[in-house]
Amino acid sequence: MHARHFAPLLAICLSLTACGGEKEPKASDSPPPTQQEIAYHDCLKKHGVDIVYRGNGMPYENKDQPWNEEAHTACASLHPAPHSPEPADPDVLAAAQKQAECMRAEGISWYPDPDPVTAEFDQSKGGTPEQWSSLKTEHLDTLRKCRPAR
Protein backbone atom coordinates (compact mmCIF):
# COMPACT_ATOMS: atom_id res chain seq x y z
CA MET A 1 0.00 0.00 0.00
CA HIS A 2 1.09 3.52 -0.70
CA ALA A 3 1.45 6.27 1.87
CA ARG A 4 -1.31 8.26 0.14
CA HIS A 5 -3.77 5.55 1.19
CA PHE A 6 -2.83 5.96 4.83
CA ALA A 7 -3.09 9.76 4.98
CA PRO A 8 -6.93 9.91 5.11
CA LEU A 9 -7.01 7.08 7.64
CA LEU A 10 -4.42 8.82 9.80
CA ALA A 11 -6.38 12.09 9.64
CA ILE A 12 -9.56 10.33 10.75
CA CYS A 13 -7.79 8.55 13.61
CA LEU A 14 -6.20 11.77 14.84
CA SER A 15 -9.46 13.69 14.65
CA LEU A 16 -11.31 11.01 16.59
CA THR A 17 -8.78 11.05 19.39
CA ALA A 18 -8.45 14.84 19.52
CA CYS A 19 -12.11 15.85 19.35
CA GLY A 20 -13.14 14.77 22.79
CA GLY A 21 -10.85 17.08 24.66
CA GLU A 22 -10.93 14.67 27.54
CA LYS A 23 -9.07 11.42 27.97
CA GLU A 24 -10.89 8.12 27.86
CA PRO A 25 -11.33 6.74 31.39
CA LYS A 26 -9.21 3.73 32.26
CA ALA A 27 -9.77 1.12 34.94
CA SER A 28 -6.79 2.52 36.82
CA ASP A 29 -8.59 5.91 37.03
CA SER A 30 -11.32 4.42 39.21
CA PRO A 31 -10.85 3.73 42.89
CA PRO A 32 -10.77 0.10 43.98
CA PRO A 33 -14.01 -1.35 45.31
CA THR A 34 -14.87 -0.75 48.95
CA GLN A 35 -15.41 -3.63 51.37
CA GLN A 36 -19.13 -2.81 51.35
CA GLU A 37 -19.28 -3.04 47.53
CA ILE A 38 -17.46 -6.37 47.62
CA ALA A 39 -19.75 -7.76 50.33
CA TYR A 40 -22.88 -6.67 48.45
CA HIS A 41 -21.77 -8.22 45.16
CA ASP A 42 -20.60 -11.39 46.93
CA CYS A 43 -24.09 -11.69 48.40
CA LEU A 44 -25.68 -11.20 44.97
CA LYS A 45 -23.37 -13.82 43.49
CA LYS A 46 -24.27 -16.24 46.29
CA HIS A 47 -27.93 -15.74 45.35
CA GLY A 48 -27.39 -16.49 41.66
CA VAL A 49 -26.59 -13.11 40.09
CA ASP A 50 -23.84 -13.21 37.45
CA ILE A 51 -21.09 -10.82 38.65
CA VAL A 52 -18.28 -9.61 36.39
CA TYR A 53 -15.22 -7.55 37.31
CA ARG A 54 -13.65 -4.46 35.80
CA GLY A 55 -9.90 -4.06 35.43
CA ASN A 56 -9.58 -2.44 38.85
CA GLY A 57 -11.45 -5.31 40.51
CA MET A 58 -14.76 -3.42 40.77
CA PRO A 59 -17.61 -5.95 40.68
CA TYR A 60 -20.79 -5.21 38.79
CA GLU A 61 -23.84 -7.11 37.61
CA ASN A 62 -23.88 -8.65 34.17
CA LYS A 63 -26.69 -6.60 32.61
CA ASP A 64 -27.24 -9.31 29.96
CA GLN A 65 -28.82 -11.48 32.64
CA PRO A 66 -32.44 -11.05 33.81
CA TRP A 67 -33.10 -9.08 36.99
CA ASN A 68 -33.07 -11.29 40.08
CA GLU A 69 -35.49 -9.66 42.51
CA GLU A 70 -35.04 -12.36 45.14
CA ALA A 71 -31.25 -11.82 45.27
CA HIS A 72 -31.61 -8.03 45.44
CA THR A 73 -34.13 -8.30 48.26
CA ALA A 74 -31.91 -10.71 50.18
CA CYS A 75 -28.86 -8.44 49.79
CA ALA A 76 -30.58 -5.07 50.23
CA SER A 77 -29.14 -4.51 53.70
CA LEU A 78 -25.62 -4.74 52.24
CA HIS A 79 -26.25 -2.30 49.38
CA PRO A 80 -23.57 0.41 49.51
CA ALA A 81 -24.59 4.03 49.86
CA PRO A 82 -24.31 6.00 46.62
CA HIS A 83 -21.05 7.85 46.12
CA SER A 84 -21.04 11.57 46.74
CA PRO A 85 -20.34 13.56 43.61
CA GLU A 86 -16.77 14.70 43.10
CA PRO A 87 -16.60 18.46 43.71
CA ALA A 88 -15.35 20.40 40.71
CA ASP A 89 -12.19 22.44 40.85
CA PRO A 90 -13.13 26.07 41.75
CA ASP A 91 -11.69 27.30 38.42
CA VAL A 92 -13.82 24.79 36.49
CA LEU A 93 -16.92 25.87 38.41
CA ALA A 94 -16.18 29.56 37.77
CA ALA A 95 -15.72 28.86 34.04
CA ALA A 96 -19.02 26.95 33.89
CA GLN A 97 -20.81 29.82 35.65
CA LYS A 98 -19.32 32.31 33.15
CA GLN A 99 -20.45 30.06 30.31
CA ALA A 100 -24.04 30.08 31.60
CA GLU A 101 -24.03 33.87 32.01
CA CYS A 102 -22.58 34.33 28.53
CA MET A 103 -25.14 32.00 26.94
CA ARG A 104 -28.01 33.91 28.55
CA ALA A 105 -26.46 37.26 27.58
CA GLU A 106 -26.31 35.99 23.99
CA GLY A 107 -30.06 35.29 23.96
CA ILE A 108 -30.26 31.67 25.16
CA SER A 109 -32.45 32.69 28.11
CA TRP A 110 -33.30 29.14 29.16
CA TYR A 111 -29.67 28.07 29.62
CA PRO A 112 -29.28 26.78 33.22
CA ASP A 113 -26.65 27.47 35.82
CA PRO A 114 -24.17 24.66 36.41
CA ASP A 115 -24.46 22.37 39.41
CA PRO A 116 -22.75 24.23 42.29
CA VAL A 117 -20.80 21.10 43.29
CA THR A 118 -19.95 19.27 40.07
CA ALA A 119 -20.09 22.22 37.59
CA GLU A 120 -22.09 20.00 35.22
CA PHE A 121 -25.10 21.27 33.30
CA ASP A 122 -28.29 19.34 34.01
CA GLN A 123 -30.41 19.34 30.86
CA SER A 124 -33.54 18.62 32.90
CA LYS A 125 -33.22 21.98 34.70
CA GLY A 126 -33.41 24.19 31.67
CA GLY A 127 -34.66 24.00 28.16
CA THR A 128 -36.49 21.35 26.24
CA PRO A 129 -34.76 18.45 24.47
CA GLU A 130 -35.33 20.35 21.21
CA GLN A 131 -33.63 23.46 22.61
CA TRP A 132 -30.64 21.43 23.78
CA SER A 133 -30.39 19.81 20.35
CA SER A 134 -30.50 23.23 18.70
CA LEU A 135 -27.40 24.35 20.59
CA LYS A 136 -25.13 22.38 18.27
CA THR A 137 -27.01 23.32 15.11
CA GLU A 138 -28.51 26.80 15.44
CA HIS A 139 -26.35 28.22 18.24
CA LEU A 140 -22.97 26.61 17.62
CA ASP A 141 -21.17 29.96 17.28
CA THR A 142 -22.64 31.17 20.57
CA LEU A 143 -21.71 27.92 22.26
CA ARG A 144 -18.14 28.21 20.98
CA LYS A 145 -17.94 31.83 22.04
CA CYS A 146 -19.17 31.14 25.57
CA ARG A 147 -17.57 27.76 26.25
CA PRO A 148 -14.20 28.05 27.96
CA ALA A 149 -11.16 26.94 25.99
CA ARG A 150 -10.26 23.36 26.78
PDB file of N, CA and C in Angstrom, residues 40-118:
ATOM      1  N   TYR A  40     -21.584  -6.712  49.126  1.00  0.00           N
ATOM      2  CA  TYR A  40     -22.879  -6.668  48.447  1.00  0.00           C
ATOM      3  C   TYR A  40     -22.864  -7.566  47.211  1.00  0.00           C
ATOM      4  N   HIS A  41     -21.834  -7.434  46.388  1.00  0.00           N
ATOM      5  CA  HIS A  41     -21.766  -8.219  45.165  1.00  0.00           C
ATOM      6  C   HIS A  41     -21.504  -9.703  45.450  1.00  0.00           C
ATOM      7  N   ASP A  42     -20.768  -9.993  46.517  1.00  0.00           N
ATOM      8  CA  ASP A  42     -20.599 -11.392  46.929  1.00  0.00           C
ATOM      9  C   ASP A  42     -21.945 -12.006  47.308  1.00  0.00           C
ATOM     10  N   CYS A  43     -22.753 -11.221  48.009  1.00  0.00           N
ATOM     11  CA  CYS A  43     -24.088 -11.687  48.398  1.00  0.00           C
ATOM     12  C   CYS A  43     -24.939 -11.951  47.154  1.00  0.00           C
ATOM     13  N   LEU A  44     -24.920 -11.016  46.204  1.00  0.00           N
ATOM     14  CA  LEU A  44     -25.685 -11.202  44.974  1.00  0.00           C
ATOM     15  C   LEU A  44     -25.229 -12.467  44.245  1.00  0.00           C
ATOM     16  N   LYS A  45     -23.922 -12.645  44.178  1.00  0.00           N
ATOM     17  CA  LYS A  45     -23.368 -13.816  43.493  1.00  0.00           C
ATOM     18  C   LYS A  45     -23.838 -15.105  44.180  1.00  0.00           C
ATOM     19  N   LYS A  46     -23.823 -15.088  45.515  1.00  0.00           N
ATOM     20  CA  LYS A  46     -24.266 -16.243  46.289  1.00  0.00           C
ATOM     21  C   LYS A  46     -25.735 -16.574  46.007  1.00  0.00           C
ATOM     22  N   HIS A  47     -26.507 -15.548  45.640  1.00  0.00           N
ATOM     23  CA  HIS A  47     -27.933 -15.735  45.355  1.00  0.00           C
ATOM     24  C   HIS A  47     -28.218 -15.870  43.862  1.00  0.00           C
ATOM     25  N   GLY A  48     -27.178 -16.146  43.065  1.00  0.00           N
ATOM     26  CA  GLY A  48     -27.390 -16.487  41.663  1.00  0.00           C
ATOM     27  C   GLY A  48     -27.223 -15.381  40.648  1.00  0.00           C
ATOM     28  N   VAL A  49     -26.787 -14.188  41.050  1.00  0.00           N
ATOM     29  CA  VAL A  49     -26.586 -13.108  40.093  1.00  0.00           C
ATOM     30  C   VAL A  49     -25.191 -13.262  39.480  1.00  0.00           C
ATOM     31  N   ASP A  50     -25.116 -13.117  38.155  1.00  0.00           N
ATOM     32  CA  ASP A  50     -23.838 -13.206  37.455  1.00  0.00           C
ATOM     33  C   ASP A  50     -23.068 -11.902  37.680  1.00  0.00           C
ATOM     34  N   ILE A  51     -21.921 -11.986  38.341  1.00  0.00           N
ATOM     35  CA  ILE A  51     -21.091 -10.822  38.647  1.00  0.00           C
ATOM     36  C   ILE A  51     -19.838 -10.877  37.780  1.00  0.00           C
ATOM     37  N   VAL A  52     -19.504  -9.738  37.183  1.00  0.00           N
ATOM     38  CA  VAL A  52     -18.277  -9.615  36.392  1.00  0.00           C
ATOM     39  C   VAL A  52     -17.421  -8.520  37.030  1.00  0.00           C
ATOM     40  N   TYR A  53     -16.155  -8.472  36.657  1.00  0.00           N
ATOM     41  CA  TYR A  53     -15.223  -7.555  37.313  1.00  0.00           C
ATOM     42  C   TYR A  53     -14.517  -6.676  36.292  1.00  0.00           C
ATOM     43  N   ARG A  54     -14.399  -5.400  36.634  1.00  0.00           N
ATOM     44  CA  ARG A  54     -13.646  -4.462  35.801  1.00  0.00           C
ATOM     45  C   ARG A  54     -12.163  -4.650  36.066  1.00  0.00           C
ATOM     46  N   GLY A  55     -11.348  -3.954  35.312  1.00  0.00           N
ATOM     47  CA  GLY A  55      -9.904  -4.062  35.427  1.00  0.00           C
ATOM     48  C   GLY A  55      -9.366  -3.714  36.795  1.00  0.00           C
ATOM     49  N   ASN A  56     -10.044  -2.823  37.520  1.00  0.00           N
ATOM     50  CA  ASN A  56      -9.577  -2.441  38.849  1.00  0.00           C
ATOM     51  C   ASN A  56     -10.151  -3.331  39.947  1.00  0.00           C
ATOM     52  N   GLY A  57     -10.868  -4.395  39.536  1.00  0.00           N
ATOM     53  CA  GLY A  57     -11.452  -5.308  40.514  1.00  0.00           C
ATOM     54  C   GLY A  57     -12.854  -4.938  40.940  1.00  0.00           C
ATOM     55  N   MET A  58     -13.408  -3.859  40.395  1.00  0.00           N
ATOM     56  CA  MET A  58     -14.756  -3.419  40.773  1.00  0.00           C
ATOM     57  C   MET A  58     -15.786  -4.411  40.240  1.00  0.00           C
ATOM     58  N   PRO A  59     -16.580  -5.010  41.140  1.00  0.00           N
ATOM     59  CA  PRO A  59     -17.613  -5.946  40.680  1.00  0.00           C
ATOM     60  C   PRO A  59     -18.843  -5.190  40.183  1.00  0.00           C
ATOM     61  N   TYR A  60     -19.515  -5.741  39.214  1.00  0.00           N
ATOM     62  CA  TYR A  60     -20.795  -5.206  38.790  1.00  0.00           C
ATOM     63  C   TYR A  60     -21.623  -6.326  38.187  1.00  0.00           C
ATOM     64  N   GLU A  61     -22.923  -6.090  38.113  1.00  0.00           N
ATOM     65  CA  GLU A  61     -23.836  -7.111  37.613  1.00  0.00           C
ATOM     66  C   GLU A  61     -23.755  -7.213  36.102  1.00  0.00           C
ATOM     67  N   ASN A  62     -23.810  -8.428  35.603  1.00  0.00           N
ATOM     68  CA  ASN A  62     -23.881  -8.654  34.169  1.00  0.00           C
ATOM     69  C   ASN A  62     -25.285  -8.258  33.731  1.00  0.00           C
ATOM     70  N   LYS A  63     -25.383  -7.140  33.005  1.00  0.00           N
ATOM     71  CA  LYS A  63     -26.691  -6.604  32.607  1.00  0.00           C
ATOM     72  C   LYS A  63     -27.368  -7.440  31.519  1.00  0.00           C
ATOM     73  N   ASP A  64     -26.639  -8.421  30.966  1.00  0.00           N
ATOM     74  CA  ASP A  64     -27.236  -9.306  29.964  1.00  0.00           C
ATOM     75  C   ASP A  64     -28.133 -10.360  30.610  1.00  0.00           C
ATOM     76  N   GLN A  65     -28.028 -10.492  31.919  1.00  0.00           N
ATOM     77  CA  GLN A  65     -28.823 -11.481  32.644  1.00  0.00           C
ATOM     78  C   GLN A  65     -30.118 -10.842  33.140  1.00  0.00           C
ATOM     79  N   PRO A  66     -31.180 -11.609  33.294  1.00  0.00           N
ATOM     80  CA  PRO A  66     -32.436 -11.048  33.806  1.00  0.00           C
ATOM     81  C   PRO A  66     -32.290 -10.590  35.264  1.00  0.00           C
ATOM     82  N   TRP A  67     -33.089  -9.621  35.629  1.00  0.00           N
ATOM     83  CA  TRP A  67     -33.103  -9.077  36.988  1.00  0.00           C
ATOM     84  C   TRP A  67     -33.514 -10.167  37.960  1.00  0.00           C
ATOM     85  N   ASN A  68     -32.796 -10.276  39.072  1.00  0.00           N
ATOM     86  CA  ASN A  68     -33.075 -11.290  40.081  1.00  0.00           C
ATOM     87  C   ASN A  68     -33.583 -10.578  41.335  1.00  0.00           C
ATOM     88  N   GLU A  69     -34.881 -10.401  41.402  1.00  0.00           N
ATOM     89  CA  GLU A  69     -35.494  -9.656  42.511  1.00  0.00           C
ATOM     90  C   GLU A  69     -35.216 -10.314  43.863  1.00  0.00           C
ATOM     91  N   GLU A  70     -35.272 -11.631  43.893  1.00  0.00           N
ATOM     92  CA  GLU A  70     -35.035 -12.363  45.144  1.00  0.00           C
ATOM     93  C   GLU A  70     -33.638 -12.076  45.692  1.00  0.00           C
ATOM     94  N   ALA A  71     -32.628 -12.091  44.842  1.00  0.00           N
ATOM     95  CA  ALA A  71     -31.251 -11.819  45.274  1.00  0.00           C
ATOM     96  C   ALA A  71     -31.116 -10.378  45.758  1.00  0.00           C
ATOM     97  N   HIS A  72     -31.724  -9.439  45.046  1.00  0.00           N
ATOM     98  CA  HIS A  72     -31.613  -8.034  45.441  1.00  0.00           C
ATOM     99  C   HIS A  72     -32.331  -7.762  46.769  1.00  0.00           C
ATOM    100  N   THR A  73     -33.417  -8.442  46.984  1.00  0.00           N
ATOM    101  CA  THR A  73     -34.128  -8.297  48.257  1.00  0.00           C
ATOM    102  C   THR A  73     -33.285  -8.881  49.393  1.00  0.00           C
ATOM    103  N   ALA A  74     -32.711 -10.057  49.149  1.00  0.00           N
ATOM    104  CA  ALA A  74     -31.912 -10.715  50.185  1.00  0.00           C
ATOM    105  C   ALA A  74     -30.654  -9.911  50.536  1.00  0.00           C
ATOM    106  N   CYS A  75     -30.121  -9.167  49.580  1.00  0.00           N
ATOM    107  CA  CYS A  75     -28.856  -8.442  49.793  1.00  0.00           C
ATOM    108  C   CYS A  75     -29.055  -6.942  50.026  1.00  0.00           C
ATOM    109  N   ALA A  76     -30.294  -6.501  50.118  1.00  0.00           N
ATOM    110  CA  ALA A  76     -30.584  -5.065  50.226  1.00  0.00           C
ATOM    111  C   ALA A  76     -29.881  -4.406  51.409  1.00  0.00           C
ATOM    112  N   SER A  77     -29.767  -5.110  52.516  1.00  0.00           N
ATOM    113  CA  SER A  77     -29.140  -4.507  53.700  1.00  0.00           C
ATOM    114  C   SER A  77     -27.650  -4.252  53.498  1.00  0.00           C
ATOM    115  N   LEU A  78     -27.050  -4.911  52.519  1.00  0.00           N
ATOM    116  CA  LEU A  78     -25.620  -4.736  52.239  1.00  0.00           C
ATOM    117  C   LEU A  78     -25.353  -3.713  51.134  1.00  0.00           C
ATOM    118  N   HIS A  79     -26.424  -3.214  50.515  1.00  0.00           N
ATOM    119  CA  HIS A  79     -26.254  -2.301  49.384  1.00  0.00           C
ATOM    120  C   HIS A  79     -25.479  -1.057  49.824  1.00  0.00           C
ATOM    121  N   PRO A  80     -24.371  -0.746  49.126  1.00  0.00           N
ATOM    122  CA  PRO A  80     -23.572   0.415  49.514  1.00  0.00           C
ATOM    123  C   PRO A  80     -24.316   1.723  49.250  1.00  0.00           C
ATOM    124  N   ALA A  81     -24.020   2.702  50.055  1.00  0.00           N
ATOM    125  CA  ALA A  81     -24.591   4.033  49.861  1.00  0.00           C
ATOM    126  C   ALA A  81     -24.028   4.609  48.562  1.00  0.00           C
ATOM    127  N   PRO A  82     -24.820   5.414  47.856  1.00  0.00           N
ATOM    128  CA  PRO A  82     -24.309   6.003  46.621  1.00  0.00           C
ATOM    129  C   PRO A  82     -23.123   6.923  46.921  1.00  0.00           C
ATOM    130  N   HIS A  83     -22.220   6.992  45.960  1.00  0.00           N
ATOM    131  CA  HIS A  83     -21.049   7.847  46.122  1.00  0.00           C
ATOM    132  C   HIS A  83     -21.460   9.312  46.039  1.00  0.00           C
ATOM    133  N   SER A  84     -20.825  10.129  46.831  1.00  0.00           N
ATOM    134  CA  SER A  84     -21.042  11.566  46.741  1.00  0.00           C
ATOM    135  C   SER A  84     -20.369  12.065  45.470  1.00  0.00           C
ATOM    136  N   PRO A  85     -20.973  13.058  44.827  1.00  0.00           N
ATOM    137  CA  PRO A  85     -20.343  13.557  43.608  1.00  0.00           C
ATOM    138  C   PRO A  85     -18.997  14.212  43.917  1.00  0.00           C
ATOM    139  N   GLU A  86     -18.085  14.090  42.977  1.00  0.00           N
ATOM    140  CA  GLU A  86     -16.767  14.699  43.104  1.00  0.00           C
ATOM    141  C   GLU A  86     -16.912  16.204  42.916  1.00  0.00           C
ATOM    142  N   PRO A  87     -16.499  17.006  43.893  1.00  0.00           N
ATOM    143  CA  PRO A  87     -16.595  18.458  43.706  1.00  0.00           C
ATOM    144  C   PRO A  87     -15.652  18.922  42.595  1.00  0.00           C
ATOM    145  N   ALA A  88     -16.154  19.851  41.805  1.00  0.00           N
ATOM    146  CA  ALA A  88     -15.350  20.401  40.713  1.00  0.00           C
ATOM    147  C   ALA A  88     -14.304  21.353  41.263  1.00  0.00           C
ATOM    148  N   ASP A  89     -13.228  21.467  40.542  1.00  0.00           N
ATOM    149  CA  ASP A  89     -12.194  22.443  40.854  1.00  0.00           C
ATOM    150  C   ASP A  89     -12.849  23.829  40.807  1.00  0.00           C
ATOM    151  N   PRO A  90     -12.509  24.734  41.738  1.00  0.00           N
ATOM    152  CA  PRO A  90     -13.130  26.070  41.745  1.00  0.00           C
ATOM    153  C   PRO A  90     -12.989  26.811  40.413  1.00  0.00           C
ATOM    154  N   ASP A  91     -11.875  26.637  39.715  1.00  0.00           N
ATOM    155  CA  ASP A  91     -11.690  27.298  38.417  1.00  0.00           C
ATOM    156  C   ASP A  91     -12.652  26.741  37.376  1.00  0.00           C
ATOM    157  N   VAL A  92     -12.890  25.434  37.418  1.00  0.00           N
ATOM    158  CA  VAL A  92     -13.822  24.791  36.487  1.00  0.00           C
ATOM    159  C   VAL A  92     -15.238  25.282  36.767  1.00  0.00           C
ATOM    160  N   LEU A  93     -15.603  25.383  38.045  1.00  0.00           N
ATOM    161  CA  LEU A  93     -16.924  25.872  38.413  1.00  0.00           C
ATOM    162  C   LEU A  93     -17.101  27.324  37.963  1.00  0.00           C
ATOM    163  N   ALA A  94     -16.098  28.149  38.181  1.00  0.00           N
ATOM    164  CA  ALA A  94     -16.180  29.561  37.772  1.00  0.00           C
ATOM    165  C   ALA A  94     -16.336  29.664  36.253  1.00  0.00           C
ATOM    166  N   ALA A  95     -15.615  28.839  35.506  1.00  0.00           N
ATOM    167  CA  ALA A  95     -15.715  28.863  34.044  1.00  0.00           C
ATOM    168  C   ALA A  95     -17.111  28.424  33.588  1.00  0.00           C
ATOM    169  N   ALA A  96     -17.674  27.418  34.252  1.00  0.00           N
ATOM    170  CA  ALA A  96     -19.018  26.948  33.893  1.00  0.00           C
ATOM    171  C   ALA A  96     -20.054  28.025  34.198  1.00  0.00           C
ATOM    172  N   GLN A  97     -19.886  28.738  35.310  1.00  0.00           N
ATOM    173  CA  GLN A  97     -20.810  29.819  35.647  1.00  0.00           C
ATOM    174  C   GLN A  97     -20.717  30.956  34.621  1.00  0.00           C
ATOM    175  N   LYS A  98     -19.497  31.286  34.186  1.00  0.00           N
ATOM    176  CA  LYS A  98     -19.317  32.309  33.154  1.00  0.00           C
ATOM    177  C   LYS A  98     -19.965  31.869  31.844  1.00  0.00           C
ATOM    178  N   GLN A  99     -19.834  30.587  31.533  1.00  0.00           N
ATOM    179  CA  GLN A  99     -20.447  30.059  30.313  1.00  0.00           C
ATOM    180  C   GLN A  99     -21.957  30.256  30.353  1.00  0.00           C
ATOM    181  N   ALA A 100     -22.590  29.934  31.474  1.00  0.00           N
ATOM    182  CA  ALA A 100     -24.038  30.082  31.597  1.00  0.00           C
ATOM    183  C   ALA A 100     -24.445  31.549  31.462  1.00  0.00           C
ATOM    184  N   GLU A 101     -23.718  32.442  32.107  1.00  0.00           N
ATOM    185  CA  GLU A 101     -24.026  33.874  32.014  1.00  0.00           C
ATOM    186  C   GLU A 101     -23.884  34.367  30.576  1.00  0.00           C
ATOM    187  N   CYS A 102     -22.825  33.932  29.919  1.00  0.00           N
ATOM    188  CA  CYS A 102     -22.582  34.329  28.526  1.00  0.00           C
ATOM    189  C   CYS A 102     -23.697  33.822  27.616  1.00  0.00           C
ATOM    190  N   MET A 103     -24.094  32.577  27.784  1.00  0.00           N
ATOM    191  CA  MET A 103     -25.142  32.003  26.939  1.00  0.00           C
ATOM    192  C   MET A 103     -26.445  32.794  27.094  1.00  0.00           C
ATOM    193  N   ARG A 104     -26.786  33.139  28.318  1.00  0.00           N
ATOM    194  CA  ARG A 104     -28.010  33.913  28.553  1.00  0.00           C
ATOM    195  C   ARG A 104     -27.877  35.328  27.981  1.00  0.00           C
ATOM    196  N   ALA A 105     -26.697  35.929  28.128  1.00  0.00           N
ATOM    197  CA  ALA A 105     -26.464  37.264  27.579  1.00  0.00           C
ATOM    198  C   ALA A 105     -26.554  37.263  26.047  1.00  0.00           C
ATOM    199  N   GLU A 106     -26.252  36.121  25.442  1.00  0.00           N
ATOM    200  CA  GLU A 106     -26.306  35.987  23.985  1.00  0.00           C
ATOM    201  C   GLU A 106     -27.694  35.578  23.486  1.00  0.00           C
ATOM    202  N   GLY A 107     -28.687  35.544  24.377  1.00  0.00           N
ATOM    203  CA  GLY A 107     -30.057  35.285  23.960  1.00  0.00           C
ATOM    204  C   GLY A 107     -30.582  33.891  24.226  1.00  0.00           C
ATOM    205  N   ILE A 108     -29.786  33.020  24.831  1.00  0.00           N
ATOM    206  CA  ILE A 108     -30.258  31.669  25.164  1.00  0.00           C
ATOM    207  C   ILE A 108     -30.764  31.749  26.614  1.00  0.00           C
ATOM    208  N   SER A 109     -31.934  32.363  26.775  1.00  0.00           N
ATOM    209  CA  SER A 109     -32.452  32.694  28.110  1.00  0.00           C
ATOM    210  C   SER A 109     -32.723  31.484  28.994  1.00  0.00           C
ATOM    211  N   TRP A 110     -32.966  30.340  28.398  1.00  0.00           N
ATOM    212  CA  TRP A 110     -33.302  29.138  29.160  1.00  0.00           C
ATOM    213  C   TRP A 110     -32.076  28.395  29.676  1.00  0.00           C
ATOM    214  N   TYR A 111     -30.886  28.805  29.273  1.00  0.00           N
ATOM    215  CA  TYR A 111     -29.665  28.069  29.622  1.00  0.00           C
ATOM    216  C   TYR A 111     -29.480  28.058  31.142  1.00  0.00           C
ATOM    217  N   PRO A 112     -29.325  26.870  31.751  1.00  0.00           N
ATOM    218  CA  PRO A 112     -29.285  26.779  33.218  1.00  0.00           C
ATOM    219  C   PRO A 112     -27.915  27.113  33.803  1.00  0.00           C
ATOM    220  N   ASP A 113     -27.910  27.342  35.092  1.00  0.00           N
ATOM    221  CA  ASP A 113     -26.650  27.469  35.822  1.00  0.00           C
ATOM    222  C   ASP A 113     -26.078  26.074  36.021  1.00  0.00           C
ATOM    223  N   PRO A 114     -24.763  25.977  36.161  1.00  0.00           N
ATOM    224  CA  PRO A 114     -24.166  24.664  36.406  1.00  0.00           C
ATOM    225  C   PRO A 114     -24.452  24.205  37.837  1.00  0.00           C
ATOM    226  N   ASP A 115     -24.333  22.916  38.059  1.00  0.00           N
ATOM    227  CA  ASP A 115     -24.457  22.368  39.412  1.00  0.00           C
ATOM    228  C   ASP A 115     -23.377  23.008  40.279  1.00  0.00           C
ATOM    229  N   PRO A 116     -23.732  23.527  41.452  1.00  0.00           N
ATOM    230  CA  PRO A 116     -22.748  24.226  42.285  1.00  0.00           C
ATOM    231  C   PRO A 116     -21.663  23.327  42.878  1.00  0.00           C
ATOM    232  N   VAL A 117     -21.823  22.018  42.785  1.00  0.00           N
ATOM    233  CA  VAL A 117     -20.801  21.100  43.288  1.00  0.00           C
ATOM    234  C   VAL A 117     -19.978  20.521  42.140  1.00  0.00           C
ATOM    235  N   THR A 118     -20.658  19.983  41.133  1.00  0.00           N
ATOM    236  CA  THR A 118     -19.951  19.271  40.067  1.00  0.00           C
ATOM    237  C   THR A 118     -19.618  20.140  38.854  1.00  0.00           C
TER     238      THR A 118
END
